Amino acid sequence: MILRPGTFLQNRYEILEQIGSGGMSDVYKALCHKLNRTVAIKVLKEEFSQDLNFVSKFKMEAQAAAGLSHPNIVSIYDVVDEGSLHYIVMELIEGITLKNYIAQKGFLDNQETIGIAIQVAEGIEAAHQQGIIHRDIKPQNIIIARDGKVKVADFGIARAASSQTVNVTAMGSVHYISPEQARGGYCDIRSDVYSLGITMYEMSTGRLPFQGDNTVTVALAHLEDAVTPPSLYNQEISVSLENIILKCTEKKPEFRYGSMQEVIGDLRQALVNPNGDFVHQVAPDIDSQTVIIGQPELEQIREGRKPVKEGPASGTRESKYQGPRAERQDGSVYESRSHESHSQYAERERESVRRSRASADKKRRKNEDDINPGIEKILTAAGIVAAILIVAILIFVFARLGGLIHTGVATETSASTEATESSTEESTVGAEQVYMPEIEGLSEEEAREKLKEIGSLDMKISDYEFSDTVEEGDVISQDPKVNQLVDRYSSVSVVISKGPEFKEVDLSSLNLEGQALETARTLLTNRNLQVKVENINSNTVPKGNVVSYSPSDPKEGDTVTLSVSMGPALVNPVTVPNIVGQDMEVGAEMLTEAGLTVGTVSEESSEEIAEGLIISQSIEKDTQVEGGTAVDYVVSTGSAQQKQYRYLASINESYPLQNVVGPGASAMQMNIKVQLKQTVDGKDVITTLMEPVSIKGDQQLPVYFKNIEGAYGVTSGEIQIVNADSGQVLHSYTVTFVPVPLS
């Protein structure tokens, strides 16, 4: 039933307009006359309202979700039954759904994707801590408010729906459901992790990983097909963000993140280390068994029904998917084995091991069955005879050593005795000693495993050393060396690499070219690099900015040379005169006569320099510059004690940086400064009120300054909020200066 504008619910909520419709409900904007606020009302559709069992579960789950209180969750105010109407009253968010936002932009950049994903994950994590699983995470249920705050909606509703026999089409979320949901199996918090991973995939690429002609095709793709790496569709996606998405969308829950808190931690690290390889992939369990989905179960999925079997034991079917082949935008062929190492590849390896073991067992049993009992008796007797011979040989040896047997007899039996001893020694070497294998270059774990396989050798780490050639964690050297004979069960000493003592620094990600010198210097010193500056002429790079740098791949502690632009080569060079100490009018004439122009003139009180004389100039005297260059200078206003008044102003405002940054502001940082701009004698004079400060993009910037002293005799000015990195004026306030007598 459609509610028309003007309809009242509970004599309290006036329906204003319909603002949305979903698979299970219609959403209206309404006015609460009791509290005089606008709210959103989600009304169950008629086909669900008739199912009393569903309504009961819906109310129970919605009431549980109403207990959630978090900045990133849409608040639920009330759950109401009114006749045949069953509805939820919730917070009205003025904004846009993430689905529409993606459609407008095509796809989001790395920082915006991470910023939104962190807020969504924080909301979901708050629900998980209360024992509530969303089960229907998708961009349609994520709202970006006008102030940039991201909120998750529909907590509890999906759980009520999933507890009923509702087909995939009715749910309307098949593109985002986890494999265990598609299979009708047990769901937990890792199901929400999967759906968030699909949502991040869509944010990063503007498309879904699995598409098909119908919902059944898409559901089966969640079960069988590997996720195509998002870098195939967006080559600008960072390495760390792609790894996070791929881990979230693993087929098996145990390979995904165990909680939203783990997702948030890696997302935050991805902001500061976009190309880092820090995402921990869970190694597959080689001994685990693969559970195959049978034909009846597949038929049930195709019919849109739940399989009979539920619970954690319902395994997914591992396909032989080798990854898609496609062409990148540059025309190169891209072939992905997306996550085969975690599922398909590991399963094929397990199957191979099982077959080998079965074959070996069968062969061993056959050989045992073929042994003749008579032969066994012969072999036993031969063993006894051999033992007697060995004892006799030992008696001869000891007798010869003790002089009990004639020398001739000893000589006569010497050859046979030595041959027997030689044979015995070789046998002992084969059984008790092994040749030392080569383990240099192997990882610590691989080396330890290889030594155990060769002769149950025990590996002892004698030291850790830095190495520029051996990767961190690998073996640098071994003792004993390769091919030396060593006793079984003995120890082997190794030296393990700590990696390079000074790690390489990737400068390409810093975008140094074109940066201001001081900005580039700060970026390099923060990475433990020394800076050397050389000045060169450049026709394309503004003066004071970096033209180039070398080397391109330094190590920590190295010196990086920055080539800084002096501007274009001089065509009409002129020499800057010395105007310090001159009257301001005389100084202006001297600059004009030299072929230069007057730049910004500012004022400053001085106890030493008389009023009206020049205190300093922006370009040093005798410097060669291009003709027509502007030279700034500062003029003395005389001693402050000589003035009768001070011109003062004040301001008390706050400015929301969210207006500049937009969605995802909580993950952004800006360098902000505040300055005063006044016009003095026809020239702009800039005074810094607040030095550059790093502020998060979702904060309010307090603009509070008391007793701002302006230029003498000037009654107006402009307080400017400036982006310190770009110089852009973000906002300005006009202030009035009033004369205050000096006390």
XYZ file of C-alpha atoms in Angstrom:
743
model
C 0.000 0.000 0.000
C 1.390 3.382 -1.018
C 1.128 6.149 1.588
C 0.166 9.514 0.159
C 1.534 12.901 1.328
C -0.531 14.254 4.218
C -1.187 10.817 5.723
C -0.636 10.683 9.499
C 0.773 7.641 11.301
C 0.061 7.345 15.050
C -1.319 10.915 14.862
C 2.324 11.942 15.006
C 4.194 11.287 11.772
C 3.011 13.235 8.714
C 4.052 11.663 5.402
C 5.719 14.311 3.217
C 6.915 12.285 0.211
C 8.149 8.892 -0.904
C 11.935 8.927 -1.201
C 12.768 5.313 -2.023
C 11.661 1.753 -2.584
C 13.468 -1.555 -2.098
C 12.858 -5.282 -2.320
C 11.077 -5.450 1.035
C 9.971 -1.918 1.912
C 9.050 1.579 0.810
C 10.763 4.572 2.381
C 9.061 7.904 3.130
C 10.161 11.284 4.386
C 7.952 12.364 7.281
C 7.628 15.105 9.873
C 7.436 14.156 13.540
C 5.046 16.751 15.005
C 5.832 15.721 18.560
C 9.566 16.490 18.349
C 9.335 18.784 15.298
C 11.959 16.941 13.284
C 12.056 15.188 9.931
C 12.473 11.418 9.976
C 12.587 8.522 7.538
C 9.898 5.817 7.789
C 10.516 2.394 6.260
C 7.225 0.522 5.714
C 7.175 -3.231 5.014
C 5.594 -4.117 1.685
C 2.228 -5.865 1.739
C 3.530 -9.314 0.676
C 5.813 -9.419 3.737
C 3.272 -7.874 6.118
C 0.962 -10.861 5.589
C 3.578 -13.320 6.881
C 3.180 -13.156 10.678
C 6.290 -15.247 11.300
C 8.374 -12.912 9.179
C 6.862 -9.833 10.831
C 7.732 -11.240 14.258
C 11.350 -11.854 13.278
C 11.495 -8.469 11.541
C 10.361 -6.669 14.705
C 12.744 -8.621 16.911
C 15.773 -7.889 14.723
C 14.817 -4.246 14.147
C 14.420 -3.722 17.907
C 17.844 -5.270 18.477
C 19.345 -2.944 15.838
C 17.607 -0.006 17.532
C 20.033 -0.472 20.414
C 22.995 0.414 18.166
C 24.439 3.881 18.643
C 27.358 4.855 16.418
C 28.163 7.875 14.208
C 28.375 5.599 11.155
C 25.054 3.779 11.689
C 21.629 5.197 10.818
C 19.803 5.545 14.146
C 16.480 3.734 14.647
C 13.974 5.714 16.759
C 10.990 3.370 16.896
C 9.510 0.069 15.623
C 5.726 0.305 15.184
C 2.731 -1.947 14.435
C -0.310 0.012 13.293
C -3.030 -2.222 11.913
C -1.675 -3.934 8.823
C 1.261 -1.511 8.669
C 4.613 -2.497 10.114
C 7.268 0.180 9.940
C 10.486 1.548 11.373
C 11.048 5.206 12.240
C 14.667 6.161 11.730
C 17.086 9.020 11.300
C 16.679 10.915 8.020
C 19.997 11.384 6.253
C 20.065 14.157 3.676
C 22.549 12.951 1.108
C 23.188 10.360 -1.566
C 23.597 6.580 -1.542
C 27.054 5.237 -2.245
C 25.589 3.423 -5.281
C 24.501 6.714 -6.855
C 27.757 8.397 -5.854
C 29.763 5.706 -7.686
C 27.456 6.033 -10.705
C 28.092 9.792 -10.818
C 31.888 9.551 -10.532
C 32.491 6.315 -12.476
C 34.917 5.069 -9.822
C 36.613 6.540 -6.749
C 40.295 7.191 -6.201
C 42.319 5.281 -3.584
C 42.057 7.826 -0.773
C 38.320 8.349 -1.187
C 37.658 4.601 -1.369
C 39.684 3.985 1.798
C 38.113 6.937 3.632
C 34.578 5.718 2.939
C 35.465 2.060 3.599
C 36.952 2.886 7.023
C 33.759 4.661 8.113
C 31.575 1.788 6.856
C 33.792 -0.786 8.595
C 33.697 1.156 11.872
C 29.896 1.129 11.813
C 29.753 -2.584 11.031
C 32.358 -3.335 13.728
C 30.195 -1.547 16.310
C 27.271 -3.807 15.336
C 29.448 -6.927 15.444
C 30.475 -6.072 18.996
C 26.779 -6.139 19.911
C 26.340 -9.551 18.256
C 24.513 -8.177 15.200
C 25.522 -9.252 11.690
C 24.230 -7.068 8.855
C 24.105 -9.746 6.073
C 23.218 -7.200 3.365
C 26.165 -4.815 3.037
C 25.934 -3.081 -0.355
C 26.303 0.487 -1.725
C 22.504 0.885 -1.734
C 22.526 0.560 2.075
C 25.366 3.051 2.562
C 24.503 6.769 2.641
C 26.900 9.706 2.273
C 25.460 12.676 4.142
C 25.886 16.245 2.949
C 28.493 16.850 5.653
C 30.542 13.896 4.327
C 29.637 11.508 7.145
C 29.114 7.929 5.909
C 26.304 5.904 7.493
C 25.190 2.267 7.161
C 21.470 1.503 7.076
C 19.160 -1.550 7.334
C 20.803 -3.306 10.293
C 18.663 -6.214 11.436
C 16.346 -6.212 8.412
C 18.589 -8.473 6.348
C 18.859 -10.933 9.212
C 15.069 -11.162 9.484
C 14.823 -11.774 5.749
C 17.614 -14.361 5.700
C 15.856 -16.363 8.421
C 12.917 -16.899 6.065
C 12.701 -18.832 2.801
C 13.266 -15.776 0.641
C 14.671 -16.250 -2.830
C 17.667 -14.357 -4.111
C 15.623 -12.050 -6.312
C 13.542 -10.848 -3.382
C 16.650 -10.002 -1.391
C 17.994 -7.935 -4.250
C 21.614 -8.265 -3.024
C 22.936 -11.249 -4.947
C 25.875 -9.269 -6.364
C 27.241 -8.677 -2.848
C 26.426 -11.883 -0.920
C 29.162 -14.158 0.368
C 29.599 -17.709 -0.976
C 28.227 -19.164 2.249
C 25.093 -17.019 1.876
C 24.701 -18.078 -1.767
C 25.019 -21.672 -0.610
C 22.557 -21.179 2.253
C 25.214 -22.047 4.823
C 26.261 -20.617 8.177
C 26.940 -16.845 8.231
C 29.105 -14.897 10.646
C 30.984 -11.593 10.752
C 33.236 -12.753 7.901
C 30.180 -12.744 5.621
C 29.955 -8.970 6.175
C 33.717 -8.742 5.463
C 33.115 -10.392 2.060
C 30.253 -8.008 1.185
C 32.381 -5.005 2.216
C 35.152 -6.339 -0.051
C 32.739 -6.475 -3.019
C 31.601 -2.927 -2.175
C 35.223 -1.683 -2.116
C 35.778 -3.482 -5.441
C 32.875 -1.534 -6.963
C 34.139 1.750 -5.496
C 37.627 1.178 -6.956
C 36.585 -0.034 -10.421
C 33.057 1.247 -10.997
C 31.908 -2.301 -11.716
C 31.012 -5.529 -9.932
C 33.324 -8.577 -10.008
C 30.500 -10.991 -10.903
C 27.787 -10.226 -13.437
C 25.330 -12.406 -15.309
C 22.037 -12.624 -17.113
C 20.195 -13.671 -13.957
C 20.647 -13.912 -10.209
C 21.375 -17.653 -10.312
C 24.361 -17.094 -12.616
C 25.739 -14.440 -10.254
C 25.182 -16.620 -7.160
C 27.045 -19.531 -8.782
C 29.885 -17.152 -9.738
C 30.295 -16.260 -6.039
C 30.674 -19.978 -5.360
C 32.912 -21.005 -8.253
C 34.728 -18.114 -9.968
C 37.809 -16.289 -8.735
C 37.629 -12.520 -8.281
C 39.367 -10.696 -11.118
C 42.005 -8.370 -9.569
C 40.623 -4.806 -9.621
C 43.886 -3.519 -11.146
C 42.726 -5.058 -14.431
C 40.045 -2.371 -14.626
C 41.773 0.424 -12.689
C 45.543 0.460 -13.033
C 45.760 3.387 -10.583
C 44.592 1.274 -7.621
C 47.299 0.927 -4.988
C 48.933 -2.435 -4.256
C 47.837 -2.464 -0.619
C 44.200 -1.576 -1.369
C 43.993 -4.310 -4.011
C 45.432 -6.871 -1.578
C 42.894 -5.841 1.083
C 40.003 -6.260 -1.384
C 41.255 -9.671 -2.537
C 41.637 -10.901 1.053
C 38.138 -9.694 1.950
C 36.671 -11.594 -1.029
C 38.298 -14.959 -0.431
C 35.891 -17.854 -1.093
C 36.569 -19.538 2.237
C 35.778 -17.486 5.382
C 38.899 -18.722 7.159
C 41.069 -17.032 4.512
C 39.376 -13.639 5.014
C 39.895 -11.072 7.762
C 38.677 -12.366 11.104
C 37.098 -9.040 12.111
C 36.293 -5.577 10.828
C 38.947 -4.212 13.202
C 41.600 -6.074 11.202
C 40.175 -4.572 7.979
C 40.270 -1.069 9.482
C 43.879 -1.531 10.594
C 45.056 -2.522 7.105
C 42.995 0.245 5.459
C 44.620 2.867 7.676
C 48.053 1.468 6.882
C 47.173 1.564 3.168
C 46.695 5.329 3.447
C 50.290 5.903 4.559
C 51.883 2.970 2.714
C 49.914 2.533 -0.537
C 52.510 0.278 -2.179
C 53.290 -1.804 0.903
C 53.005 -5.586 0.882
C 51.753 -5.871 4.466
C 48.446 -7.701 3.950
C 48.811 -11.111 5.613
C 47.441 -13.943 3.498
C 46.304 -17.054 5.394
C 48.155 -20.124 4.149
C 45.848 -22.932 2.965
C 45.612 -26.071 5.112
C 47.061 -28.872 2.972
C 45.451 -31.566 5.125
C 41.930 -30.171 4.915
C 39.311 -32.001 2.896
C 37.385 -30.481 0.012
C 33.615 -30.655 0.303
C 31.973 -30.976 -3.111
C 28.580 -29.447 -3.781
C 26.369 -32.162 -5.249
C 24.023 -31.866 -8.172
C 20.883 -31.667 -5.950
C 22.404 -28.770 -4.029
C 23.272 -26.930 -7.237
C 19.728 -27.508 -8.512
C 18.374 -25.981 -5.311
C 20.549 -22.900 -5.820
C 19.336 -22.581 -9.411
C 15.731 -22.754 -8.182
C 16.406 -19.971 -5.668
C 15.911 -22.267 -2.631
C 18.182 -22.950 0.339
C 19.993 -26.284 0.369
C 18.906 -28.608 3.162
C 22.361 -28.737 4.727
C 23.399 -25.685 6.692
C 26.157 -24.804 9.079
C 29.923 -24.374 8.931
C 30.464 -27.857 7.500
C 28.924 -26.908 4.158
C 32.058 -26.356 2.105
C 32.339 -24.490 -1.151
C 33.109 -26.201 -4.397
C 36.543 -25.352 -5.721
C 36.515 -24.832 -9.479
C 39.431 -25.310 -11.859
C 39.244 -21.623 -12.707
C 42.556 -20.385 -14.008
C 41.599 -16.710 -14.031
C 40.288 -14.502 -16.826
C 42.188 -13.432 -19.881
C 41.528 -9.902 -21.009
C 43.210 -6.939 -22.564
C 44.346 -4.008 -20.507
C 43.783 -0.488 -21.699
C 47.306 -0.486 -23.137
C 46.534 -3.597 -25.193
C 48.658 -6.055 -23.223
C 47.163 -9.428 -22.350
C 46.366 -9.861 -18.676
C 45.985 -13.381 -17.333
C 45.087 -13.700 -13.662
C 45.353 -16.722 -11.391
C 43.454 -14.697 -8.819
C 43.813 -16.529 -5.489
C 44.386 -19.928 -7.089
C 47.147 -20.363 -4.534
C 44.581 -20.123 -1.746
C 41.903 -22.453 -3.056
C 42.077 -24.149 -6.461
C 45.843 -24.573 -6.510
C 45.964 -25.834 -2.913
C 43.115 -28.250 -3.624
C 44.878 -29.686 -6.671
C 48.026 -30.116 -4.568
C 46.092 -31.903 -1.833
C 44.481 -34.204 -4.391
C 47.903 -35.005 -5.871
C 49.302 -35.849 -2.411
C 46.324 -38.067 -1.614
C 46.705 -39.962 -4.912
C 50.446 -40.459 -4.375
C 49.918 -41.749 -0.846
C 47.138 -44.100 -1.973
C 49.313 -45.460 -4.796
C 52.262 -46.031 -2.448
C 50.087 -47.790 0.129
C 48.580 -50.028 -2.529
C 52.001 -50.951 -3.910
C 53.369 -51.648 -0.422
C 50.440 -53.917 0.433
C 50.870 -55.795 -2.875
C 54.571 -56.348 -2.218
C 53.845 -57.629 1.262
C 51.242 -60.061 -0.085
C 53.711 -61.403 -2.696
C 56.410 -62.434 -0.179
C 56.847 -66.244 0.049
C 56.920 -67.517 3.672
C 59.774 -69.923 2.705
C 61.870 -67.047 1.474
C 61.291 -65.299 4.788
C 62.830 -68.283 6.617
C 65.857 -68.301 4.281
C 66.439 -64.574 4.825
C 66.221 -65.058 8.591
C 68.824 -67.827 8.510
C 71.115 -65.729 6.280
C 70.896 -62.928 8.818
C 72.022 -65.267 11.609
C 74.998 -66.500 9.530
C 76.019 -62.907 8.763
C 75.928 -62.043 12.452
C 78.206 -65.050 13.266
C 80.694 -63.968 10.583
C 80.841 -60.430 11.959
C 81.567 -61.794 15.478
C 84.340 -64.022 14.092
C 85.904 -61.076 12.279
C 85.891 -59.018 15.451
C 87.648 -61.867 17.345
C 90.396 -61.993 14.696
C 90.872 -58.234 14.846
C 91.251 -58.149 18.620
C 93.495 -61.222 18.533
C 95.804 -59.591 15.972
C 95.994 -56.443 18.011
C 96.814 -58.455 21.142
C 99.509 -60.650 19.484
C 97.603 -63.870 20.185
C 97.766 -65.101 16.570
C 100.866 -65.813 14.475
C 102.042 -62.891 12.357
C 101.793 -64.895 9.223
C 98.203 -65.734 9.944
C 97.522 -62.049 10.606
C 99.156 -61.110 7.339
C 97.285 -63.780 5.495
C 93.942 -62.593 6.824
C 94.744 -58.854 6.606
C 93.303 -58.293 3.161
C 89.997 -59.961 3.932
C 89.744 -58.148 7.290
C 90.397 -54.724 5.729
C 87.859 -55.425 3.002
C 85.271 -56.350 5.613
C 86.036 -53.233 7.678
C 85.813 -51.048 4.565
C 82.452 -52.553 3.700
C 81.198 -52.007 7.252
C 82.384 -48.364 7.265
C 80.611 -47.602 3.989
C 77.426 -49.057 5.394
C 77.780 -46.952 8.526
C 78.285 -43.783 6.464
C 75.181 -44.522 4.456
C 73.087 -45.049 7.585
C 74.550 -42.495 10.041
C 75.953 -39.719 7.831
C 74.584 -37.578 5.012
C 75.996 -35.047 2.592
C 75.282 -31.470 3.599
C 72.716 -29.891 1.213
C 72.835 -26.309 -0.017
C 70.455 -24.106 1.961
C 71.973 -20.687 1.259
C 69.377 -18.386 -0.292
C 66.442 -20.335 1.170
C 64.062 -18.817 3.684
C 64.526 -19.809 7.325
C 61.452 -22.051 7.201
C 62.433 -23.686 3.884
C 65.997 -24.327 5.073
C 64.800 -25.881 8.337
C 62.401 -28.179 6.445
C 65.068 -29.237 3.930
C 67.545 -30.156 6.682
C 64.919 -32.293 8.411
C 64.133 -34.118 5.178
C 67.808 -34.833 4.339
C 68.944 -36.255 7.672
C 66.884 -34.925 10.572
C 69.463 -32.151 10.921
C 68.807 -29.404 13.441
C 69.273 -25.799 12.288
C 70.794 -23.334 14.752
C 70.851 -19.606 13.977
C 74.297 -18.338 14.935
C 73.815 -14.702 13.926
C 71.755 -12.151 12.012
C 73.554 -9.879 9.535
C 72.642 -7.120 7.121
C 72.841 -8.011 3.430
C 72.257 -6.056 0.230
C 71.977 -9.219 -1.864
C 70.081 -11.712 0.325
C 66.475 -10.955 1.161
C 65.415 -10.478 4.751
C 64.765 -13.824 6.490
C 66.845 -15.893 4.020
C 70.041 -17.852 4.782
C 73.305 -15.983 4.042
C 75.798 -18.737 4.950
C 75.924 -22.231 6.400
C 78.384 -24.333 8.421
C 79.157 -27.125 7.429
C 79.484 -26.224 3.773
C 77.734 -27.903 0.865
C 78.569 -31.624 0.197
C 80.438 -32.122 3.483
C 79.652 -35.365 5.340
C 77.744 -34.684 8.559
C 76.208 -36.955 11.170
C 72.496 -37.413 11.178
C 70.689 -35.495 13.941
C 73.636 -33.093 14.202
C 73.334 -29.294 14.210
C 73.928 -26.898 11.319
C 74.812 -23.262 12.016
C 73.392 -20.594 9.728
C 73.498 -16.817 9.422
C 70.147 -15.196 8.598
C 69.803 -11.979 6.598
C 68.291 -8.885 8.160
C 67.960 -7.373 4.699
C 69.760 -4.206 3.630
C 71.085 -2.091 6.483
C 69.887 0.943 4.593
C 66.669 0.289 2.726
C 65.989 1.739 -0.689
C 63.635 4.700 -0.775
C 61.133 4.935 -3.630
C 61.226 8.599 -4.651
C 58.836 8.187 -7.583
C 55.844 8.190 -5.227
C 56.861 11.565 -3.699
C 56.361 13.539 -6.941
C 59.325 15.770 -6.109
C 59.487 17.407 -9.532
C 57.608 20.695 -9.443
C 57.504 20.804 -5.626
C 58.691 23.873 -3.729
C 62.243 23.445 -2.423
C 61.317 23.422 1.275
C 58.468 20.963 0.731
C 60.780 18.603 -1.159
C 63.489 18.999 1.504
C 61.006 18.046 4.250
C 59.813 14.967 2.338
C 63.391 13.745 1.918
C 64.632 14.438 5.445
C 61.575 12.631 6.851
C 62.868 9.528 5.011
C 66.383 9.776 6.502
C 67.948 11.278 3.372
C 70.458 14.116 3.128
C 69.694 17.004 0.745
C 72.033 18.911 -1.547
C 70.753 21.836 -3.619
C 72.042 23.076 -6.963
C 70.493 25.972 -8.860
C 69.814 25.761 -12.581
C 67.874 27.800 -15.110
C 64.544 26.484 -16.334
C 62.041 27.893 -18.800
C 59.213 25.607 -17.613
C 59.563 25.219 -13.838
C 58.798 28.251 -11.638
C 61.644 29.748 -9.680
C 62.291 27.954 -6.375
C 60.713 24.671 -7.458
C 62.446 21.345 -8.096
C 63.373 20.632 -11.729
C 64.916 17.180 -11.192
C 66.657 15.000 -8.622
C 69.278 12.269 -8.437
C 69.755 9.440 -7.714
C 66.308 7.994 -8.386
C 66.596 5.057 -5.957
C 68.773 6.108 -2.997
C 69.161 4.224 0.255
C 68.491 5.648 3.677
C 71.334 7.968 4.693
C 72.310 8.779 1.074
C 72.434 12.310 -0.297
C 69.857 13.365 -2.866
C 70.750 16.290 -5.108
C 67.844 18.598 -5.934
C 68.156 20.742 -9.037
C 66.136 23.860 -8.238
C 64.903 26.336 -10.823
C 66.305 29.865 -10.905
C 63.749 30.686 -13.561
C 64.531 31.189 -17.238
C 68.032 32.162 -18.313
C 68.385 35.939 -18.194
C 67.775 37.697 -21.515
C 67.993 41.228 -20.148
C 70.023 40.967 -16.920
C 70.058 43.947 -14.560
C 71.713 44.504 -11.174
C 69.546 45.124 -8.130
C 70.550 48.373 -6.370
C 70.826 48.818 -2.597
C 67.738 50.756 -1.478
C 67.989 49.982 2.273
C 68.111 53.223 4.269
C 66.666 55.249 1.421
C 63.409 57.152 1.546
C 60.635 54.980 0.127
C 60.086 57.378 -2.781
C 63.802 57.478 -3.567
C 63.989 53.687 -3.361
C 61.164 53.383 -5.883
C 62.964 55.720 -8.277
C 66.224 53.735 -7.937
C 64.439 50.506 -8.833
C 62.770 52.120 -11.826
C 66.053 53.562 -13.097
C 67.677 50.113 -12.811
C 64.965 48.608 -15.015
C 63.076 46.962 -12.171
C 59.560 47.417 -10.764
C 58.238 48.083 -7.278
C 56.687 44.992 -5.692
C 54.773 44.688 -2.400
C 55.470 47.472 0.084
C 54.888 46.603 3.738
C 55.410 48.526 6.948
C 57.116 47.693 10.193
C 57.954 49.710 13.306
C 61.624 50.219 14.045
C 63.498 51.828 16.898
C 66.632 52.346 14.753
C 65.269 53.303 11.306
C 63.423 56.587 11.008
C 59.853 56.659 9.759
C 59.547 56.551 5.975
C 62.945 54.913 5.354
C 63.402 51.450 3.856
C 64.343 48.717 6.374
C 64.913 45.775 4.000
C 64.453 44.581 0.388
C 63.324 41.188 -0.961
C 66.243 40.722 -3.409
C 69.768 41.245 -2.179
C 71.772 44.095 -3.656
C 74.076 43.355 -6.604
C 71.967 40.275 -7.566
C 71.560 39.699 -11.319
C 67.870 39.430 -12.267
C 65.766 39.771 -15.384
C 64.775 43.296 -16.285
C 61.276 44.173 -15.057
C 61.518 41.932 -11.953
C 59.470 43.210 -8.990
C 61.379 43.976 -5.782
C 59.462 44.067 -2.473
C 60.622 46.229 0.418
C 59.687 47.080 4.011
C 59.266 50.707 5.152
C 59.783 51.863 8.749
C 56.829 53.390 10.585
C 59.195 54.735 13.208
C 59.256 53.953 16.900
C 56.075 52.458 18.311
C 56.393 54.873 21.234
C 55.948 57.838 18.914
C 52.426 56.719 17.926
C 49.387 57.779 19.875
C 47.109 54.929 18.815
C 47.088 51.234 18.035
C 44.627 49.952 15.417
C 43.084 46.728 16.753
C 40.494 44.166 15.590
C 39.274 40.740 16.765
C 37.459 37.722 15.333
C 35.736 34.643 16.813
C 34.578 32.227 14.079
C 34.937 28.549 13.149
C 35.257 27.124 9.665
C 34.314 23.509 8.718
C 37.095 22.101 6.506
C 34.548 19.464 5.385
C 33.256 22.109 2.917
C 36.562 21.850 1.051
C 37.502 18.165 1.372
C 34.170 16.409 0.793
C 33.378 12.712 1.541
C 36.087 10.739 3.283
C 37.336 13.890 5.042
C 38.179 11.999 8.232
C 41.037 10.241 6.425
C 42.538 13.448 4.949
C 45.067 15.934 6.366
C 45.511 19.575 5.309
C 48.177 22.198 6.085
C 46.284 25.372 7.019
C 47.521 28.857 7.883
C 45.677 32.076 8.783
C 46.821 35.530 7.626
C 45.748 39.181 7.628
C 45.625 41.089 4.354
C 45.494 44.925 4.357
C 45.955 47.577 1.695
C 48.514 50.173 2.801
C 49.302 53.098 0.516
C 47.881 51.195 -2.434
C 49.965 48.050 -1.745
C 48.842 44.708 -0.291
C 50.438 43.917 3.073
C 50.264 40.322 4.386
C 50.691 39.510 8.103
C 50.758 35.879 9.321
C 48.410 35.253 12.266
C 48.805 31.433 12.475
C 51.716 29.429 11.090
C 50.855 26.321 8.968
C 49.250 23.556 11.041
C 48.264 20.031 9.916
C 44.526 19.494 10.537
C 42.192 16.557 9.721
C 39.710 17.279 6.966
C 36.613 16.616 9.100
C 37.510 19.125 11.854
C 36.211 22.615 12.576
C 39.002 25.201 12.280
C 38.712 27.746 15.137
C 39.359 31.282 13.833
C 39.737 33.138 17.113
C 42.136 36.037 17.417
C 41.902 38.809 19.975
C 43.560 42.213 19.608
C 44.885 41.829 16.062
C 47.112 44.839 15.442
C 46.865 46.226 11.941
C 48.723 48.878 9.984
C 48.718 52.327 11.532
C 45.808 54.402 10.272
C 44.180 51.536 8.298
C 40.632 50.719 9.495
C 39.791 47.557 7.477
C 41.317 44.224 6.599
C 40.638 40.637 5.565
C 41.286 37.497 7.648
C 42.146 34.695 5.184
C 42.177 30.877 5.681
C 44.850 29.569 3.288
C 45.942 26.116 2.077
C 49.619 26.362 2.992
C 50.664 23.810 0.348
C 48.948 25.413 -2.652
C 48.493 29.009 -1.488
C 44.753 28.821 -2.244
C 42.523 31.080 -0.121
C 39.804 28.760 1.201
C 37.709 31.392 3.002
C 37.980 35.001 4.186
C 36.340 37.267 6.775
C 36.243 41.083 6.690
C 37.247 42.794 9.954
C 37.218 46.420 11.105
C 40.135 48.004 12.974
C 39.460 50.666 15.584
C 42.011 53.089 17.059
C 42.863 52.398 20.701
C 44.884 55.030 22.615
C 48.286 53.913 23.811
C 48.365 53.611 27.592
